[in-house]
Amino acid sequence: MIKVLAACGAGVNSSHQIKDALETEFKNRGYDLKADAVMVKDITADMIDNYDIFTPIAKTDLGFEPKIPVIDAGPILYRIPTMAKPVYDKIEAVIKEKGLK
């Protein structure tokens, strides 16, 4: 299973929209992907080490450098397929590059 951490300022709405969009899109693409949604302020280095990909809604200073790929997922929130597709394609490229399953 591919594990993705989605994050936004409050961990209530935007990150959950990203989580749902990623799980739906990657199910359709044939991947077993699970995403969790959290508040940016709650992310620690130990927490993020449990994930394969980090998808914040915008460039985020966590106070440490994540060791996993970081992909800005903010464009997914516009719900415009042509804006979301490049994000999905970047995530899929990382999945293939890292051999994630």
Short mmCIF file of N, CA and C in Angstrom, two decimals:
data_model
loop_
_atom_site.label_atom_id
_atom_site.label_comp_id
_atom_site.label_asym_id
_atom_site.label_seq_id
_atom_site.Cartn_x
_atom_site.Cartn_y
_atom_site.Cartn_z
N MET A 1 0.84 -1.18 0.00
CA MET A 1 0.00 0.00 0.00
C MET A 1 0.88 1.25 0.00
N ILE A 2 0.50 2.18 -0.83
CA ILE A 2 1.20 3.46 -0.92
C ILE A 2 0.56 4.40 0.10
N LYS A 3 1.39 4.99 0.94
CA LYS A 3 0.86 5.84 2.01
C LYS A 3 1.22 7.31 1.73
N VAL A 4 0.17 8.15 1.72
CA VAL A 4 0.32 9.57 1.44
C VAL A 4 -0.17 10.37 2.63
N LEU A 5 0.58 11.41 2.96
CA LEU A 5 0.16 12.33 4.03
C LEU A 5 -0.26 13.64 3.40
N ALA A 6 -1.54 14.00 3.54
CA ALA A 6 -2.07 15.27 3.04
C ALA A 6 -2.18 16.22 4.22
N ALA A 7 -1.83 17.49 3.99
CA ALA A 7 -1.85 18.43 5.11
C ALA A 7 -2.35 19.80 4.67
N CYS A 8 -3.07 20.44 5.59
CA CYS A 8 -3.49 21.82 5.39
C CYS A 8 -3.43 22.53 6.74
N GLY A 9 -3.82 23.78 6.76
CA GLY A 9 -3.70 24.57 7.98
C GLY A 9 -4.53 24.07 9.14
N ALA A 10 -5.75 23.62 8.88
CA ALA A 10 -6.63 23.19 9.95
C ALA A 10 -6.83 21.68 10.01
N GLY A 11 -6.50 20.97 8.93
CA GLY A 11 -6.67 19.52 8.90
C GLY A 11 -8.13 19.10 8.89
N VAL A 12 -8.99 20.03 8.49
CA VAL A 12 -10.43 19.76 8.55
C VAL A 12 -11.05 19.63 7.16
N ASN A 13 -10.71 20.52 6.27
CA ASN A 13 -11.39 20.53 4.98
C ASN A 13 -10.46 20.26 3.80
N SER A 14 -9.53 21.14 3.54
CA SER A 14 -8.69 21.03 2.34
C SER A 14 -7.91 19.72 2.30
N SER A 15 -7.30 19.35 3.40
CA SER A 15 -6.52 18.12 3.40
C SER A 15 -7.41 16.90 3.19
N HIS A 16 -8.64 16.97 3.68
CA HIS A 16 -9.57 15.85 3.48
C HIS A 16 -10.03 15.79 2.03
N GLN A 17 -10.19 16.97 1.39
CA GLN A 17 -10.54 16.97 -0.04
C GLN A 17 -9.41 16.34 -0.85
N ILE A 18 -8.18 16.67 -0.49
CA ILE A 18 -7.03 16.09 -1.19
C ILE A 18 -6.98 14.59 -0.94
N LYS A 19 -7.15 14.19 0.29
CA LYS A 19 -7.16 12.76 0.65
C LYS A 19 -8.17 12.01 -0.20
N ASP A 20 -9.42 12.50 -0.22
CA ASP A 20 -10.48 11.82 -0.98
C ASP A 20 -10.16 11.80 -2.48
N ALA A 21 -9.68 12.92 -3.01
CA ALA A 21 -9.36 12.99 -4.44
C ALA A 21 -8.24 12.01 -4.80
N LEU A 22 -7.21 11.94 -3.96
CA LEU A 22 -6.09 11.03 -4.24
C LEU A 22 -6.53 9.58 -4.18
N GLU A 23 -7.29 9.23 -3.16
CA GLU A 23 -7.72 7.84 -3.03
C GLU A 23 -8.61 7.43 -4.21
N THR A 24 -9.48 8.32 -4.64
CA THR A 24 -10.36 8.02 -5.78
C THR A 24 -9.56 7.93 -7.08
N GLU A 25 -8.71 8.91 -7.33
CA GLU A 25 -7.94 8.94 -8.57
C GLU A 25 -7.02 7.72 -8.69
N PHE A 26 -6.34 7.41 -7.61
CA PHE A 26 -5.37 6.31 -7.71
C PHE A 26 -6.02 4.94 -7.66
N LYS A 27 -7.22 4.85 -7.13
CA LYS A 27 -7.99 3.61 -7.25
C LYS A 27 -8.33 3.41 -8.73
N ASN A 28 -8.75 4.51 -9.39
CA ASN A 28 -9.08 4.43 -10.82
C ASN A 28 -7.85 4.12 -11.67
N ARG A 29 -6.68 4.52 -11.19
CA ARG A 29 -5.45 4.23 -11.93
C ARG A 29 -4.87 2.86 -11.57
N GLY A 30 -5.54 2.15 -10.67
CA GLY A 30 -5.12 0.79 -10.34
C GLY A 30 -4.12 0.66 -9.21
N TYR A 31 -3.99 1.69 -8.40
CA TYR A 31 -3.04 1.64 -7.28
C TYR A 31 -3.77 1.46 -5.95
N ASP A 32 -3.10 0.85 -5.01
CA ASP A 32 -3.61 0.71 -3.65
C ASP A 32 -2.98 1.84 -2.83
N LEU A 33 -3.66 2.96 -2.79
CA LEU A 33 -3.15 4.17 -2.13
C LEU A 33 -4.08 4.56 -0.99
N LYS A 34 -3.48 4.83 0.17
CA LYS A 34 -4.24 5.32 1.32
C LYS A 34 -3.63 6.65 1.73
N ALA A 35 -4.50 7.64 1.96
CA ALA A 35 -4.03 8.96 2.39
C ALA A 35 -4.60 9.29 3.76
N ASP A 36 -3.82 9.97 4.54
CA ASP A 36 -4.27 10.51 5.82
C ASP A 36 -4.24 12.03 5.72
N ALA A 37 -5.13 12.69 6.45
CA ALA A 37 -5.22 14.15 6.45
C ALA A 37 -4.90 14.68 7.85
N VAL A 38 -4.01 15.66 7.89
CA VAL A 38 -3.61 16.22 9.18
C VAL A 38 -3.42 17.73 9.08
N MET A 39 -3.27 18.34 10.26
CA MET A 39 -2.90 19.75 10.34
C MET A 39 -1.39 19.87 10.18
N VAL A 40 -0.94 20.87 9.45
CA VAL A 40 0.49 21.06 9.24
C VAL A 40 1.23 21.14 10.57
N LYS A 41 0.66 21.83 11.55
CA LYS A 41 1.36 22.03 12.82
C LYS A 41 1.60 20.73 13.58
N ASP A 42 0.85 19.68 13.25
CA ASP A 42 0.99 18.41 13.96
C ASP A 42 2.04 17.48 13.36
N ILE A 43 2.59 17.86 12.20
CA ILE A 43 3.53 16.97 11.52
C ILE A 43 4.90 17.02 12.19
N THR A 44 5.42 15.84 12.46
CA THR A 44 6.76 15.71 13.02
C THR A 44 7.61 14.87 12.06
N ALA A 45 8.91 14.92 12.25
CA ALA A 45 9.80 14.11 11.42
C ALA A 45 9.49 12.63 11.59
N ASP A 46 9.20 12.21 12.79
CA ASP A 46 8.85 10.80 13.03
C ASP A 46 7.56 10.42 12.31
N MET A 47 6.57 11.32 12.34
CA MET A 47 5.29 11.03 11.68
C MET A 47 5.49 10.88 10.18
N ILE A 48 6.17 11.83 9.58
CA ILE A 48 6.28 11.85 8.12
C ILE A 48 7.11 10.68 7.59
N ASP A 49 7.97 10.13 8.44
CA ASP A 49 8.77 8.97 8.04
C ASP A 49 7.91 7.73 7.81
N ASN A 50 6.67 7.76 8.25
CA ASN A 50 5.76 6.62 8.07
C ASN A 50 5.00 6.67 6.74
N TYR A 51 5.33 7.68 5.91
CA TYR A 51 4.61 7.86 4.65
C TYR A 51 5.58 7.79 3.47
N ASP A 52 4.99 7.56 2.28
CA ASP A 52 5.79 7.50 1.06
C ASP A 52 5.86 8.85 0.34
N ILE A 53 4.78 9.63 0.45
CA ILE A 53 4.69 10.91 -0.26
C ILE A 53 3.96 11.91 0.64
N PHE A 54 4.43 13.16 0.61
CA PHE A 54 3.79 14.24 1.38
C PHE A 54 3.13 15.21 0.40
N THR A 55 1.83 15.50 0.61
CA THR A 55 1.10 16.37 -0.31
C THR A 55 0.45 17.52 0.46
N PRO A 56 1.20 18.56 0.75
CA PRO A 56 0.60 19.75 1.39
C PRO A 56 -0.19 20.55 0.37
N ILE A 57 -1.03 21.48 0.85
CA ILE A 57 -1.81 22.30 -0.08
C ILE A 57 -0.99 23.44 -0.63
N ALA A 58 0.14 23.73 -0.02
CA ALA A 58 1.02 24.79 -0.48
C ALA A 58 2.41 24.53 0.09
N LYS A 59 3.40 25.28 -0.42
CA LYS A 59 4.75 25.14 0.10
C LYS A 59 4.71 25.39 1.61
N THR A 60 5.29 24.45 2.34
CA THR A 60 5.17 24.48 3.79
C THR A 60 6.53 24.33 4.46
N ASP A 61 6.82 25.20 5.41
CA ASP A 61 8.04 25.07 6.20
C ASP A 61 7.72 24.28 7.46
N LEU A 62 8.19 23.05 7.50
CA LEU A 62 7.91 22.18 8.64
C LEU A 62 8.92 22.35 9.76
N GLY A 63 10.00 23.05 9.47
CA GLY A 63 11.06 23.20 10.46
C GLY A 63 12.08 22.07 10.34
N PHE A 64 11.87 21.18 9.39
CA PHE A 64 12.82 20.11 9.08
C PHE A 64 12.60 19.75 7.62
N GLU A 65 13.58 19.07 7.05
CA GLU A 65 13.48 18.68 5.65
C GLU A 65 12.91 17.26 5.53
N PRO A 66 11.73 17.11 4.93
CA PRO A 66 11.17 15.76 4.78
C PRO A 66 12.08 14.87 3.93
N LYS A 67 12.17 13.61 4.31
CA LYS A 67 13.00 12.66 3.58
C LYS A 67 12.23 11.98 2.46
N ILE A 68 10.94 12.30 2.35
CA ILE A 68 10.10 11.70 1.31
C ILE A 68 9.76 12.77 0.27
N PRO A 69 9.34 12.35 -0.93
CA PRO A 69 8.96 13.33 -1.95
C PRO A 69 7.80 14.21 -1.47
N VAL A 70 7.92 15.51 -1.79
CA VAL A 70 6.88 16.49 -1.44
C VAL A 70 6.28 17.01 -2.74
N ILE A 71 4.97 16.89 -2.87
CA ILE A 71 4.28 17.33 -4.08
C ILE A 71 3.14 18.26 -3.67
N ASP A 72 3.18 19.50 -4.16
CA ASP A 72 2.13 20.47 -3.86
C ASP A 72 0.82 19.99 -4.47
N ALA A 73 -0.15 19.72 -3.62
CA ALA A 73 -1.44 19.21 -4.08
C ALA A 73 -2.52 20.28 -4.12
N GLY A 74 -2.16 21.51 -3.88
CA GLY A 74 -3.13 22.61 -3.86
C GLY A 74 -4.01 22.69 -5.09
N PRO A 75 -3.47 22.47 -6.30
CA PRO A 75 -4.32 22.57 -7.49
C PRO A 75 -5.50 21.60 -7.50
N ILE A 76 -5.42 20.52 -6.74
CA ILE A 76 -6.55 19.58 -6.68
C ILE A 76 -7.80 20.27 -6.13
N LEU A 77 -7.59 21.25 -5.25
CA LEU A 77 -8.71 21.90 -4.58
C LEU A 77 -9.59 22.71 -5.51
N TYR A 78 -9.08 23.07 -6.69
CA TYR A 78 -9.89 23.85 -7.64
C TYR A 78 -10.95 23.00 -8.32
N ARG A 79 -10.80 21.67 -8.21
CA ARG A 79 -11.76 20.73 -8.82
C ARG A 79 -11.88 20.94 -10.33
N ILE A 80 -10.78 21.34 -10.93
CA ILE A 80 -10.72 21.48 -12.37
C ILE A 80 -9.76 20.40 -12.86
N PRO A 81 -10.26 19.42 -13.59
CA PRO A 81 -9.43 18.28 -13.98
C PRO A 81 -8.09 18.65 -14.61
N THR A 82 -8.08 19.68 -15.44
CA THR A 82 -6.82 20.04 -16.10
C THR A 82 -5.79 20.60 -15.10
N MET A 83 -6.25 21.09 -13.96
CA MET A 83 -5.31 21.57 -12.93
C MET A 83 -4.87 20.43 -12.03
N ALA A 84 -5.76 19.48 -11.78
CA ALA A 84 -5.44 18.36 -10.89
C ALA A 84 -4.57 17.30 -11.56
N LYS A 85 -4.75 17.10 -12.86
CA LYS A 85 -4.04 16.02 -13.56
C LYS A 85 -2.52 16.11 -13.40
N PRO A 86 -1.91 17.29 -13.54
CA PRO A 86 -0.45 17.34 -13.35
C PRO A 86 0.00 16.88 -11.95
N VAL A 87 -0.82 17.16 -10.94
CA VAL A 87 -0.49 16.71 -9.58
C VAL A 87 -0.55 15.19 -9.53
N TYR A 88 -1.63 14.64 -10.06
CA TYR A 88 -1.76 13.17 -10.07
C TYR A 88 -0.60 12.53 -10.85
N ASP A 89 -0.27 13.15 -11.98
CA ASP A 89 0.82 12.59 -12.80
C ASP A 89 2.16 12.65 -12.07
N LYS A 90 2.41 13.74 -11.31
CA LYS A 90 3.66 13.82 -10.53
C LYS A 90 3.70 12.73 -9.47
N ILE A 91 2.57 12.52 -8.82
CA ILE A 91 2.51 11.47 -7.79
C ILE A 91 2.74 10.10 -8.43
N GLU A 92 2.11 9.86 -9.56
CA GLU A 92 2.29 8.57 -10.24
C GLU A 92 3.74 8.40 -10.68
N ALA A 93 4.38 9.47 -11.11
CA ALA A 93 5.78 9.38 -11.51
C ALA A 93 6.65 8.99 -10.32
N VAL A 94 6.37 9.55 -9.15
CA VAL A 94 7.12 9.18 -7.94
C VAL A 94 6.86 7.72 -7.59
N ILE A 95 5.61 7.31 -7.69
CA ILE A 95 5.27 5.91 -7.39
C ILE A 95 6.09 4.97 -8.27
N LYS A 96 6.14 5.29 -9.56
CA LYS A 96 6.89 4.43 -10.49
C LYS A 96 8.39 4.51 -10.24
N GLU A 97 8.89 5.73 -10.02
CA GLU A 97 10.33 5.92 -9.79
C GLU A 97 10.81 5.18 -8.54
N LYS A 98 10.00 5.22 -7.49
CA LYS A 98 10.37 4.59 -6.21
C LYS A 98 9.97 3.12 -6.13
N GLY A 99 9.20 2.67 -7.15
CA GLY A 99 8.74 1.28 -7.14
C GLY A 99 7.77 1.00 -6.01
N LEU A 100 6.95 2.01 -5.67
CA LEU A 100 5.99 1.86 -4.58
C LEU A 100 4.82 0.98 -5.02
N LYS A 101 4.31 0.19 -4.09
CA LYS A 101 3.16 -0.68 -4.38
C LYS A 101 2.17 -0.63 -3.23
#
